[in-house]
Short mmCIF file of C-alpha atoms in Angstrom, two decimals:
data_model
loop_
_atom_site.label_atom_id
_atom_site.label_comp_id
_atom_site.label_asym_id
_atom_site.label_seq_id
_atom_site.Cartn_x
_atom_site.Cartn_y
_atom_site.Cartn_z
CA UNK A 1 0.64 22.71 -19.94
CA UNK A 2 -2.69 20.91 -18.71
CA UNK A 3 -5.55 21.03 -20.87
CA UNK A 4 -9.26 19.63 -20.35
CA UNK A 5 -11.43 19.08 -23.41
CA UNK A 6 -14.89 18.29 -22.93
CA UNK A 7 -14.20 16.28 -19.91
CA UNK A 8 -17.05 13.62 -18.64
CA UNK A 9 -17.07 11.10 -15.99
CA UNK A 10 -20.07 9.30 -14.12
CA UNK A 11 -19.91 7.38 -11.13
CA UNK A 12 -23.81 6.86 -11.17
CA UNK A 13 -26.49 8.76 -12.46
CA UNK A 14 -26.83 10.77 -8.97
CA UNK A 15 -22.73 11.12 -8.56
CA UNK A 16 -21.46 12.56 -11.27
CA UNK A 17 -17.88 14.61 -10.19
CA UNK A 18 -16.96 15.72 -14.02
CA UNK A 19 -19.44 17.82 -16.25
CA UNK A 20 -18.34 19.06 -20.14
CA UNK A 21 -15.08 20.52 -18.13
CA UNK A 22 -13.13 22.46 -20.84
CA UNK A 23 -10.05 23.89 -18.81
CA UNK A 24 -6.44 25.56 -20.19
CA UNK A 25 -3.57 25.95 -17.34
CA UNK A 26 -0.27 26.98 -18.57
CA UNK A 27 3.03 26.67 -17.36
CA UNK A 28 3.51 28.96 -14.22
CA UNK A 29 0.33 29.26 -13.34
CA UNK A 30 -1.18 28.67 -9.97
CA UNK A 31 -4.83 28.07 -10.12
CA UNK A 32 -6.68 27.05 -6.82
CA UNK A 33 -9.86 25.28 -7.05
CA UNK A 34 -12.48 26.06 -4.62
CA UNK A 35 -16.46 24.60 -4.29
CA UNK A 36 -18.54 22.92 -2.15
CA UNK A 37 -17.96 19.08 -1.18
CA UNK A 38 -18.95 16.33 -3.72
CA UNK A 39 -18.64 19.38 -6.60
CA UNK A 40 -15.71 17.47 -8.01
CA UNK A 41 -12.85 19.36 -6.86
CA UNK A 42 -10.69 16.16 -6.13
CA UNK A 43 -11.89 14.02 -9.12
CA UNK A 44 -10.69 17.03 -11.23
CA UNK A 45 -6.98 16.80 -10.16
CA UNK A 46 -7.15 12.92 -10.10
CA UNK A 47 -8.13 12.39 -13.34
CA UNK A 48 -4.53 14.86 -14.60
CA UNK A 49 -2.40 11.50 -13.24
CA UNK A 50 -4.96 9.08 -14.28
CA UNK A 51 -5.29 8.27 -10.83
CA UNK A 52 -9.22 8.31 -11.96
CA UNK A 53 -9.95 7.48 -15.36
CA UNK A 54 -12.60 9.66 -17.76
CA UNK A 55 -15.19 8.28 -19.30
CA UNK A 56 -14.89 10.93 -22.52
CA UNK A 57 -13.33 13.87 -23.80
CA UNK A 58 -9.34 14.14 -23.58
CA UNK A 59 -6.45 16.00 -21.23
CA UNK A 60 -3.37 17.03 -22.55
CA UNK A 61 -0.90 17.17 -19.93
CA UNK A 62 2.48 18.84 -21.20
CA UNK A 63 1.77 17.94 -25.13
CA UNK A 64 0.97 14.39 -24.04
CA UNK A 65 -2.52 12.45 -24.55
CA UNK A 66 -3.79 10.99 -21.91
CA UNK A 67 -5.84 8.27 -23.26
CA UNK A 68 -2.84 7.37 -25.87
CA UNK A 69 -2.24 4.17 -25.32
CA UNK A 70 1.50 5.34 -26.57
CA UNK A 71 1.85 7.35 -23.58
CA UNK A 72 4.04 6.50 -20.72
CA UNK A 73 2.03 6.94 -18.08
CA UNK A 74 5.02 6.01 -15.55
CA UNK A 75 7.09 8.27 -16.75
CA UNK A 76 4.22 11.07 -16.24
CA UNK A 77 3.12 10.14 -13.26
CA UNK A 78 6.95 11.11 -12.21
CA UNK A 79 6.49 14.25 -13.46
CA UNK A 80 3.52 15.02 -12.00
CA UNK A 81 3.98 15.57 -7.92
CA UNK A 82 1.16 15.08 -5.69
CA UNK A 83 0.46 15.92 -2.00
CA UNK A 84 -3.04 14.60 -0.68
CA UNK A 85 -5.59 15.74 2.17
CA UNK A 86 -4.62 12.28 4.12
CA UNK A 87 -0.98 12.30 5.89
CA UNK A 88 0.53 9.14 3.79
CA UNK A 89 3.71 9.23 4.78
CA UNK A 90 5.43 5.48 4.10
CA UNK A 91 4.82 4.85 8.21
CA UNK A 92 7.78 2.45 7.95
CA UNK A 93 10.31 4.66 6.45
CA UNK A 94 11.95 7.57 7.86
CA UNK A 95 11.37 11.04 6.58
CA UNK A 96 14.56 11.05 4.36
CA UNK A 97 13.72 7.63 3.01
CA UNK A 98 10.41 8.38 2.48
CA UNK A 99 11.76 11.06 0.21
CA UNK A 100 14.64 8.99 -1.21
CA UNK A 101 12.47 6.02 -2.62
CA UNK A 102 11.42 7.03 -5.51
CA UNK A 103 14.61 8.77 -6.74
CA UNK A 104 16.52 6.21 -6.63
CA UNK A 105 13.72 3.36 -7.88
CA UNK A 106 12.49 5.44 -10.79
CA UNK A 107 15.09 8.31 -11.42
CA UNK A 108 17.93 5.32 -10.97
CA UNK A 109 19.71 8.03 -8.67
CA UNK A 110 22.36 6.16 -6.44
CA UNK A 111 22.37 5.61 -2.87
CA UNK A 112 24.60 8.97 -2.29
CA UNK A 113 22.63 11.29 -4.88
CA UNK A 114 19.27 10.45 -3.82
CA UNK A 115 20.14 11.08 -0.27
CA UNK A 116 21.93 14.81 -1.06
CA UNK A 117 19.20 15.49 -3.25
CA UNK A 118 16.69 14.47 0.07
CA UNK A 119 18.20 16.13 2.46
CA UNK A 120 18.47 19.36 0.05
CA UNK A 121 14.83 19.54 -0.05
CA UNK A 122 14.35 18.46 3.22
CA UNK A 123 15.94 21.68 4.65
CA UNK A 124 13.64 23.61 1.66
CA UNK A 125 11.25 22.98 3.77
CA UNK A 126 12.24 23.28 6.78
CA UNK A 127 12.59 19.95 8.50
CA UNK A 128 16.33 18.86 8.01
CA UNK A 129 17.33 18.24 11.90
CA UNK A 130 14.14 15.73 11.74
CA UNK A 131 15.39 13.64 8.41
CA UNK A 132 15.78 10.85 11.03
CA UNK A 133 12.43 10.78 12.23
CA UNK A 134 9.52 8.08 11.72
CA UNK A 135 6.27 9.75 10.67
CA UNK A 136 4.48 8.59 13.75
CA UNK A 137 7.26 10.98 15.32
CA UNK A 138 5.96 14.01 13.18
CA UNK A 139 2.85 16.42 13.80
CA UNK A 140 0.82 16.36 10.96
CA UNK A 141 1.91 19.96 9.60
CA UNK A 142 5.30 18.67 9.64
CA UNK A 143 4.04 15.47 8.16
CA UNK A 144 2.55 17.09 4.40
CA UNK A 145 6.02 19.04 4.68
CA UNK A 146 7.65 16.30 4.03
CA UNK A 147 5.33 14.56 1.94
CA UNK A 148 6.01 17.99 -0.47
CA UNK A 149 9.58 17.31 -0.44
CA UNK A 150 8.65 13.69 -1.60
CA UNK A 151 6.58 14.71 -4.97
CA UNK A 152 9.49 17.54 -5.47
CA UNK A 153 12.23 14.90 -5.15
CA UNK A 154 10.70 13.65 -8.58
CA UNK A 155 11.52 17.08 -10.09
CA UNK A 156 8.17 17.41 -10.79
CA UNK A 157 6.86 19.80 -14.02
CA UNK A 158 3.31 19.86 -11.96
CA UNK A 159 2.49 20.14 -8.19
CA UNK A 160 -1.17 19.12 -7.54
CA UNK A 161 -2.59 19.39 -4.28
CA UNK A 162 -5.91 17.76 -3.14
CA UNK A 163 -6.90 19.89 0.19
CA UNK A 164 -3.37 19.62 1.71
CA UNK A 165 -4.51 21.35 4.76
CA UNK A 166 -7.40 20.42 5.71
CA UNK A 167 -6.38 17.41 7.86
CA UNK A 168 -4.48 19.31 9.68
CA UNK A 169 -5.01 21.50 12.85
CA UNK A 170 -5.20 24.78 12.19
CA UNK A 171 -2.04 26.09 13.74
CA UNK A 172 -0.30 23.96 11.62
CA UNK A 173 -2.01 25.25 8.23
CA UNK A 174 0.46 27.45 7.65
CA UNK A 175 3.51 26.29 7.67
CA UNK A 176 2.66 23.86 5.11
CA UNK A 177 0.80 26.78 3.54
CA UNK A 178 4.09 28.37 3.68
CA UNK A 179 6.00 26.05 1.65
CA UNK A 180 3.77 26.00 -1.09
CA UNK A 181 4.02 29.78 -1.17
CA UNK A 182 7.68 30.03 -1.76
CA UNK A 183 6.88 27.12 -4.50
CA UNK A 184 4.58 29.40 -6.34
CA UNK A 185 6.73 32.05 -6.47
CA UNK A 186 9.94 29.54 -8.23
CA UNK A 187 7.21 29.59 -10.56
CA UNK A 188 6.55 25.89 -10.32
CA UNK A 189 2.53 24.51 -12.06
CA UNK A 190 0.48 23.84 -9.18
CA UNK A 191 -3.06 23.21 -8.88
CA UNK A 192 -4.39 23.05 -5.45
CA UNK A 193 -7.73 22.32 -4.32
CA UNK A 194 -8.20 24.37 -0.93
CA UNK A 195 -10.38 26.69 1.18
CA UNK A 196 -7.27 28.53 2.33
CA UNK A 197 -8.36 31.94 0.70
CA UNK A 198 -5.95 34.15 1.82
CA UNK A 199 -3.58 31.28 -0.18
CA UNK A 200 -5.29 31.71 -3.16
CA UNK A 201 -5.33 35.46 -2.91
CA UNK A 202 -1.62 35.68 -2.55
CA UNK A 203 -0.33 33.43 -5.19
CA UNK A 204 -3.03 32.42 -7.19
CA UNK A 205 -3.42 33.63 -10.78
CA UNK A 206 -7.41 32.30 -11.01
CA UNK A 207 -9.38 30.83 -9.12
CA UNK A 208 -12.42 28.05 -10.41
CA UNK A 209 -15.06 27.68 -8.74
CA UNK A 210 -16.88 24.18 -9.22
CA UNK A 211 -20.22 22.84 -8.09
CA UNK A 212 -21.79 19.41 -8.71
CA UNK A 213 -18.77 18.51 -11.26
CA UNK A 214 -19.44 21.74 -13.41
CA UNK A 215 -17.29 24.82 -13.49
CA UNK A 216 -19.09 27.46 -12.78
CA UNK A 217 -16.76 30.47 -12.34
CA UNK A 218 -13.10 31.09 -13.26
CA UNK A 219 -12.17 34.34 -12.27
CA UNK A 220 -8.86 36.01 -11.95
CA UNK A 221 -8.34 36.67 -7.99
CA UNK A 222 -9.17 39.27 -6.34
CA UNK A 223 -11.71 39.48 -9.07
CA UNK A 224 -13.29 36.61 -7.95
CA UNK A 225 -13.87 37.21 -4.15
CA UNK A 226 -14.96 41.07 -4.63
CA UNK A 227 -17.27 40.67 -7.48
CA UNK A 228 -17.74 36.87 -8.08
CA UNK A 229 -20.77 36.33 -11.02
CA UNK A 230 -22.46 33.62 -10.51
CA UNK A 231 -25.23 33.35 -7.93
CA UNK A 232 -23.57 30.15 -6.26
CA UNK A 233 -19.80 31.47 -6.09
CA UNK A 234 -21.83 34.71 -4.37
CA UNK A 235 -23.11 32.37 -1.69
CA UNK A 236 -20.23 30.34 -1.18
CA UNK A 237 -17.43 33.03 -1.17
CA UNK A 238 -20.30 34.92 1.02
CA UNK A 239 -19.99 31.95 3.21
CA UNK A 240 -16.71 30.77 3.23
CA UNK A 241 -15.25 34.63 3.49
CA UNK A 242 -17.59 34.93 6.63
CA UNK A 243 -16.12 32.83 8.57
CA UNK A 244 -12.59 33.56 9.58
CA UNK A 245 -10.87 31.90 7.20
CA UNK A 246 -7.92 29.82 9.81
CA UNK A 247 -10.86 27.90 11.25
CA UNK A 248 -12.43 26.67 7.98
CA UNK A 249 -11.87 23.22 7.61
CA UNK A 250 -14.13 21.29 5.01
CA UNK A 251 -15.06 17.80 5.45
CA UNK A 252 -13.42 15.34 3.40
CA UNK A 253 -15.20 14.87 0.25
CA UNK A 254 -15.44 11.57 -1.34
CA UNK B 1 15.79 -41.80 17.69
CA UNK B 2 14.85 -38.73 19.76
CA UNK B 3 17.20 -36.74 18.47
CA UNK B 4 16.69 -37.43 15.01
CA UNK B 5 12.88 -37.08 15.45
CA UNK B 6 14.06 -33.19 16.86
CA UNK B 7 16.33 -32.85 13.97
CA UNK B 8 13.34 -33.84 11.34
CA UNK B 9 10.83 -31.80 13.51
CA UNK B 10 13.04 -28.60 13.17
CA UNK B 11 13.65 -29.28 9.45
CA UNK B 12 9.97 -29.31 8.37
CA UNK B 13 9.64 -26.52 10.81
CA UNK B 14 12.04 -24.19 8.69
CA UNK B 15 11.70 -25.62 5.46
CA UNK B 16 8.08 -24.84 5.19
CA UNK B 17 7.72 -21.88 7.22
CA UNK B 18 9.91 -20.10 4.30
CA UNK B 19 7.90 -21.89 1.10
CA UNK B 20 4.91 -21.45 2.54
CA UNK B 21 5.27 -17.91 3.12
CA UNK B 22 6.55 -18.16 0.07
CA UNK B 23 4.04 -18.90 -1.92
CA UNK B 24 1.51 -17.31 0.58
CA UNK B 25 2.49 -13.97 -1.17
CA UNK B 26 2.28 -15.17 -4.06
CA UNK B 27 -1.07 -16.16 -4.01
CA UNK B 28 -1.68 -13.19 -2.16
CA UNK B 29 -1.24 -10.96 -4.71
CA UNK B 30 -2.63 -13.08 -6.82
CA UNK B 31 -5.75 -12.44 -5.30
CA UNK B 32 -5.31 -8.84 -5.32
CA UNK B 33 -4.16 -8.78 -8.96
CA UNK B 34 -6.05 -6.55 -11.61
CA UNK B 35 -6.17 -9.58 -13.85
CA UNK B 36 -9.60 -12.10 -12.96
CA UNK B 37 -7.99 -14.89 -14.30
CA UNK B 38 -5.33 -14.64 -11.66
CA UNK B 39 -7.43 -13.77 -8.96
CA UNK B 40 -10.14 -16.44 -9.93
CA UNK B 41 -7.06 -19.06 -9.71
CA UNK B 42 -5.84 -17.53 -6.38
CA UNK B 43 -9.40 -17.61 -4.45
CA UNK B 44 -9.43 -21.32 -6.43
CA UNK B 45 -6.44 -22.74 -4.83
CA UNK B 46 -7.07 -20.89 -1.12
CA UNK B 47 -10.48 -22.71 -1.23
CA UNK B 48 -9.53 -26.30 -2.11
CA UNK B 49 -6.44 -26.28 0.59
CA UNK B 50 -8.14 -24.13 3.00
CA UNK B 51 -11.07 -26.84 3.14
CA UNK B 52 -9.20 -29.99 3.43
CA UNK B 53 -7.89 -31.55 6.70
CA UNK B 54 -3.60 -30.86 5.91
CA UNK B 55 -3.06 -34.80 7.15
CA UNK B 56 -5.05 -35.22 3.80
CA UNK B 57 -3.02 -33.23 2.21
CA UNK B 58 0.20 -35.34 3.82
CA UNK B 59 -1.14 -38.52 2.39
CA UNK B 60 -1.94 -37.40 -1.07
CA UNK B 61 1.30 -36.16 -1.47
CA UNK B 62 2.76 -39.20 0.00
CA UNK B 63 0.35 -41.75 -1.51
CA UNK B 64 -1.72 -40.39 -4.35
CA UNK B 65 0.85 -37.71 -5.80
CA UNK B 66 3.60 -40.30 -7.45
CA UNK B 67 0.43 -41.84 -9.23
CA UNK B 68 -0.24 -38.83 -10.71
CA UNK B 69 2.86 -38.14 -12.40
CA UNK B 70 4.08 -39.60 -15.76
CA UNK B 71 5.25 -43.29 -15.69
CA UNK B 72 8.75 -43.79 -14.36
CA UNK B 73 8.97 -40.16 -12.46
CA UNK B 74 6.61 -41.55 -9.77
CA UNK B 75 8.41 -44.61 -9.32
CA UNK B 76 11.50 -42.96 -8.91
CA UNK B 77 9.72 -40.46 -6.11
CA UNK B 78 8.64 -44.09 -4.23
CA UNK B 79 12.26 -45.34 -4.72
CA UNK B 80 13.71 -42.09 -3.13
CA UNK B 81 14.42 -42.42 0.09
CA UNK B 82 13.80 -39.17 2.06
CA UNK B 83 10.39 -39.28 -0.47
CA UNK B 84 8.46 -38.92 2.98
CA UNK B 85 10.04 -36.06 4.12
CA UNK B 86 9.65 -34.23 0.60
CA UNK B 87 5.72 -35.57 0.34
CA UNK B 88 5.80 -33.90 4.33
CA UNK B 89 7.09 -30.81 3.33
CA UNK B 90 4.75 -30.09 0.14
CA UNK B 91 1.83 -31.20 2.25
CA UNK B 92 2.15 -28.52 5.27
CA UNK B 93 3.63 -25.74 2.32
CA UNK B 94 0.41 -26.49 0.34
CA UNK B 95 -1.88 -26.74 3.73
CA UNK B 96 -0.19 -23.10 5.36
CA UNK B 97 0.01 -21.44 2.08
CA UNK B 98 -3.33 -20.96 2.11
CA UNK B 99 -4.09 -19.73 5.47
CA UNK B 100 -0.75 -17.26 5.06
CA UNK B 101 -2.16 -16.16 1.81
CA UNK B 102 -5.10 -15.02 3.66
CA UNK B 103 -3.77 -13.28 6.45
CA UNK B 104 -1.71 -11.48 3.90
CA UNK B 105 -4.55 -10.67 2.32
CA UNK B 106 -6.23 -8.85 5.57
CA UNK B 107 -2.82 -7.31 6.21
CA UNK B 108 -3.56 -5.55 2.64
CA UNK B 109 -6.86 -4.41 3.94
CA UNK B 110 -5.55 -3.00 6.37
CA UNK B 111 -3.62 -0.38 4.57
CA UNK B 112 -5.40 3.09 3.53
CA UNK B 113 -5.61 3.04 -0.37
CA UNK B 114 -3.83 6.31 -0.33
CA UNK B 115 -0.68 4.61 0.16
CA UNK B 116 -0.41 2.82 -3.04
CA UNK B 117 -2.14 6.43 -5.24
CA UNK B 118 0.85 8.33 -3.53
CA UNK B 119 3.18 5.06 -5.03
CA UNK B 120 1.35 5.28 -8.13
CA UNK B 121 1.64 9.26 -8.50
CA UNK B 122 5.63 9.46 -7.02
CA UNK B 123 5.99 7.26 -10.50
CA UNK B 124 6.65 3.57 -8.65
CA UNK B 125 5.40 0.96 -11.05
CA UNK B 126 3.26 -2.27 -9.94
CA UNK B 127 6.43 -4.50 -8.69
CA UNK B 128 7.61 -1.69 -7.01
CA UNK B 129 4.29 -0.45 -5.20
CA UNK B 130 4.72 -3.83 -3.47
CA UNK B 131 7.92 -4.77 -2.78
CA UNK B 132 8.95 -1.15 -1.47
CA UNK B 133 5.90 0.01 -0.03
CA UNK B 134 2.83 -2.39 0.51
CA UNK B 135 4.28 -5.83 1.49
CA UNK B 136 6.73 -4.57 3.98
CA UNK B 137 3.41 -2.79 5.90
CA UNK B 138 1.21 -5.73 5.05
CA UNK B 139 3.86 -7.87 7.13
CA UNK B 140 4.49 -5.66 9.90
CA UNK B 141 0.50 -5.35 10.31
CA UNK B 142 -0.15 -9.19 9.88
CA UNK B 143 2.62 -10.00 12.64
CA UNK B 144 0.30 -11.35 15.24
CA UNK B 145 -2.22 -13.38 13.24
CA UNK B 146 0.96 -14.68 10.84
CA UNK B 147 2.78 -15.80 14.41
CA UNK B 148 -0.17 -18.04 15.67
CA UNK B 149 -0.22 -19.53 11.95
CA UNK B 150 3.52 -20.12 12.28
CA UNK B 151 3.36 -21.75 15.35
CA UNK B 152 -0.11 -23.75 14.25
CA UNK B 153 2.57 -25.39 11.44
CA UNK B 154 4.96 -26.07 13.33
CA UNK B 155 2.67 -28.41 15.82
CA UNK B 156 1.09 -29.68 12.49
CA UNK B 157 4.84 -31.27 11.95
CA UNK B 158 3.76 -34.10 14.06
CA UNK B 159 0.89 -34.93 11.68
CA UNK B 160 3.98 -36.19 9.56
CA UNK B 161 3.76 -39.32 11.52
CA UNK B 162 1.20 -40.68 9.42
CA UNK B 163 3.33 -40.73 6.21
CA UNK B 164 6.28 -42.06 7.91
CA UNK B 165 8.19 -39.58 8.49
CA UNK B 166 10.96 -40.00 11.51
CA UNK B 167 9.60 -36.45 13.15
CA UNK B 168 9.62 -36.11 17.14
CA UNK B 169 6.20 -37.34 17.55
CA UNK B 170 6.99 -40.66 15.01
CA UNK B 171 9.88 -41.15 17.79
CA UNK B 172 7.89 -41.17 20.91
CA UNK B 173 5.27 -43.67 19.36
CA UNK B 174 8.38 -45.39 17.95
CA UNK B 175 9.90 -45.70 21.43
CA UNK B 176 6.47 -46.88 23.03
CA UNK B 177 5.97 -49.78 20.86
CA UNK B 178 10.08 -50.87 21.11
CA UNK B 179 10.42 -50.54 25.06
CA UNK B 180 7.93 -48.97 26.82
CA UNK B 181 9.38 -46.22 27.76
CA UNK B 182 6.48 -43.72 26.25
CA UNK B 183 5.87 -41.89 28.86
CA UNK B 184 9.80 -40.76 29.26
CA UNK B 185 9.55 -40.25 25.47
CA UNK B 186 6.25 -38.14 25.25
CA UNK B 187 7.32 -36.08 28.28
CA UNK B 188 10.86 -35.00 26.84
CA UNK B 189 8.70 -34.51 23.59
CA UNK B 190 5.96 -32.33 25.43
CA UNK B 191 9.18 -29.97 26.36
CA UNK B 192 10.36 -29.74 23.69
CA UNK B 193 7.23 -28.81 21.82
CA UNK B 194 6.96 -26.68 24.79
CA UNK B 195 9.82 -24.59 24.60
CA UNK B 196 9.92 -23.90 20.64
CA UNK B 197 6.34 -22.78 20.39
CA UNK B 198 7.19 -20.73 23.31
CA UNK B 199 10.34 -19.11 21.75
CA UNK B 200 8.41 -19.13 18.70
CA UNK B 201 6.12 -16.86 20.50
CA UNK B 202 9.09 -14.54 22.04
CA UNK B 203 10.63 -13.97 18.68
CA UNK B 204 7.30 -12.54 17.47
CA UNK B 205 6.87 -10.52 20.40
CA UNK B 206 10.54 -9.21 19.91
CA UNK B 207 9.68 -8.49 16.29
CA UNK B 208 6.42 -7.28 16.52
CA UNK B 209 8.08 -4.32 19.11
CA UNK B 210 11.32 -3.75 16.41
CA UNK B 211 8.78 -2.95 13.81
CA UNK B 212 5.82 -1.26 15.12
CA UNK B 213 4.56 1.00 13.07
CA UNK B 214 2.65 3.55 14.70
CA UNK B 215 -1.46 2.46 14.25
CA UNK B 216 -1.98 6.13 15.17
CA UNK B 217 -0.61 7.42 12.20
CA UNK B 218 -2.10 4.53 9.74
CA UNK B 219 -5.31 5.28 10.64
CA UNK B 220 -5.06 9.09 10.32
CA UNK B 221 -4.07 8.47 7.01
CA UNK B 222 -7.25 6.30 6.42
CA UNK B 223 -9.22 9.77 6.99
CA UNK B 224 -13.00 9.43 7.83
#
């Protein structure tokens, strides 16, 4: 489904958030990456919806070439659902037209459809009494709820999620944890950055471990909590597992 | 006289707050296109109008402008009539253009980047990033510096004088010099520029509460 060959890119000779990455997801899989900040983490899932561009090597995302100038990267992009650490909510829309935008811009969905469709997924995940309500109106768990619903609206072949919960406050964690747990289990793709490691031990199928823009580890979970290889995933699982795992929240990485 | 010089007054006063908000935007996002030629152009033409006096502006349009053109179009500019009005209105579009641009421009800066990558990733292409979900926050956060600009054009009207236009201000002076009576004329003026900029003012109060948008939340979404 998503493939990295030989993946470089270089910000500056200090900063440099992709190493030789040579990566295989296929469809179904949920594979959480975990590391320290500045290993790359975010860079990595950026780069799938050319959101960053590479500076060499190639990704394949669902048979298509990214750096094909042939490829419609619009019509990608679509397919390819994304929920971020920051809550970016439209601020001026509503919840349901936050969701309905891009239905009915790109998808061409009409007025009636677009809204049905919203409101469908807004009850998914939990928030249909609030369609109604402004983002400022929303607590911030409630917030990357519907921001969810928004990528799904697209119908999205690929969920990727860049530290969804770590904005948040942590009694919120896990209701947008929540959702994406009943996502994994429809079997959607999903890639998810996060430190939530109970998550990743309940859905996902590996786990990569990545540290100044190299992958170090993949390991299948549990695998890679109770036995992890490498010296640094032993000193950052040792670290992160330590401490209790709802208060965790990493600093944003840029 | 007076009344005609309020009709004028309020005719430059909507005519060129719409073009040159107008082409504000435009060269707006000019400025904040990918392409360098464009942006080059767009710093180019905030520059040159930014840094010259708008009555300059008034009387190049109205003097200079007709010379410019091909042979025969300019005459028939100086022939037209209501030429001074249309010279009036290009001047302040040209002159506020360029301030609105850059206001716009701040507005833009104001928004988190992560507003036009979720765009980009929900599949939205360039036209649509903008109309749907960056100009309609770029207004709403620009609504107090874009107000005072609106209401700085709209006293700039009476600059029109100069190029003969029959505006409010061209009345008073008109008045004066035929019988006297300034003073009656420049107070019922001084009202009258008064009470628009005031209501002016209330409107943008009014819309400024309709379509708050929450700073809270826009600058959560910035992150740290």
């Amino acid at each position: 489904m998503i493939k990295f060959i030989n993946v470089n890119k270089k910000f500056s000779d200090e900063c440099i958030p992709l190493k030789n990455i040579n990566l295989e997801i296929s469809r179904g899989e949920v594979v959480v990456i975990c590391g320290p900040s500045g290993a790359g983490k975010s860079t990595l899932i950026r780069v799938i919806n050319k959101l960053e561009t590479i500076d060499s090597g190639e990704i394949i995302v669902d048979g298509k070439h990214l750096s094909d100038p042939r490829t419609n990267l619009t019509a990608l992009r679509a397919e390819t659902g994304m929920v971020f650490q920051q809550l970016n909510l439209y601020p001026h829309k509503t919840a349901l037209k936050n969701i309905m935008l891009a239905p009915m811009k790109v998808r061409k969905l009409s007025k009636r459809e677009a809204e049905e469709k919203s409101m469908k997924l807004l009850e998914k995940v939990g928030l249909a009494h609030k369609y109604n309500s402004y983002p400022s109106q929303l607590s911030g768990g409630e917030q990357q709820r519907v921001a969810i619903a928004r990528s799904l609206a697209m119908e999205p072949k690929i969920m990727l999620f860049d530290e969804p919960t770590s904005a948040l406050d942590p009694e919120l964690i896990n209701e947008v944890l929540d959702v994406m747990i009943s996502l994994a289990e429809e079997g959607m793709t999903m890639i998810v950055v996060t430190h939530e490691m109970a998550f990743a031990q309940r859905v996902a199928s590996r786990v990569v471990f990545m540290d100044f823009g190299e992958i170090l580890e993949i390991g299948k979970t549990p695998d890679i909590f109770v036995d992890p290889q490498h010296h640094r995933t032993k000193e950052f699982m040792s670290n992160i597992l330590h401490t209790p795992v709802f208060c965790y929240n990493e600093p944003k990485n840029k | 006289m007076m009344v005609t010089g309020v009709k004028i007054t309020l005719l430059l006063l909507l005519v060129t707050s719409i073009t040159s908000l107008c082409l504000g935007t435009v060269i707006a996002i000019m400025r904040m296109s990918r392409t360098r030629a464009l942006r080059f152009f767009g710093r180019l033409y905030v520059e040159i109008f930014r840094n010259i006096p708008g009555l300059f502006w008034l009387l190049f349009f109205y003097f200079v402008f007709p010379e410019l053109l091909p042979y025969g179009l300019g005459d028939k500019l100086n022939a037209y009539d209501n030429y001074p009005i249309v010279a009036a209105i290009m001047g302040l579009t040209v002159d506020n253009a360029s301030y609105v641009s850059d206001i716009l421009r701040s507005g833009r800066l104001a928004i988190p980047d992560s507003q036009r990558e979720v765009a980009i990733s929900t599949g939205l292409n360039r036209v649509q990033q903008y109309l749907y979900v960056l100009l309609p926050q770029m207004f709403r956060a620009i609504l107090p510096p874009l107000g005072t600009r609106m209401v700085h054009n709209f006293k700039n009207t009476s600059l029109c004088m100069a190029i003969t236009v029959p505006e409010l201000t061209w009345a008073t002076q008109q008045i004066e010099s035929l019988t006297f009576r300034g003073l009656e004329a420049t107070a019922i003026a001084t009202v009258f520029y008064i009470a628009l900029s005031l209501s002016m003012v209330a409107v943008i109060i009014l819309l400024e509460k309709y379509y708050k948008i929450d700073i809270s939340s826009m600058t959560q979404a910035k992150g740290r």
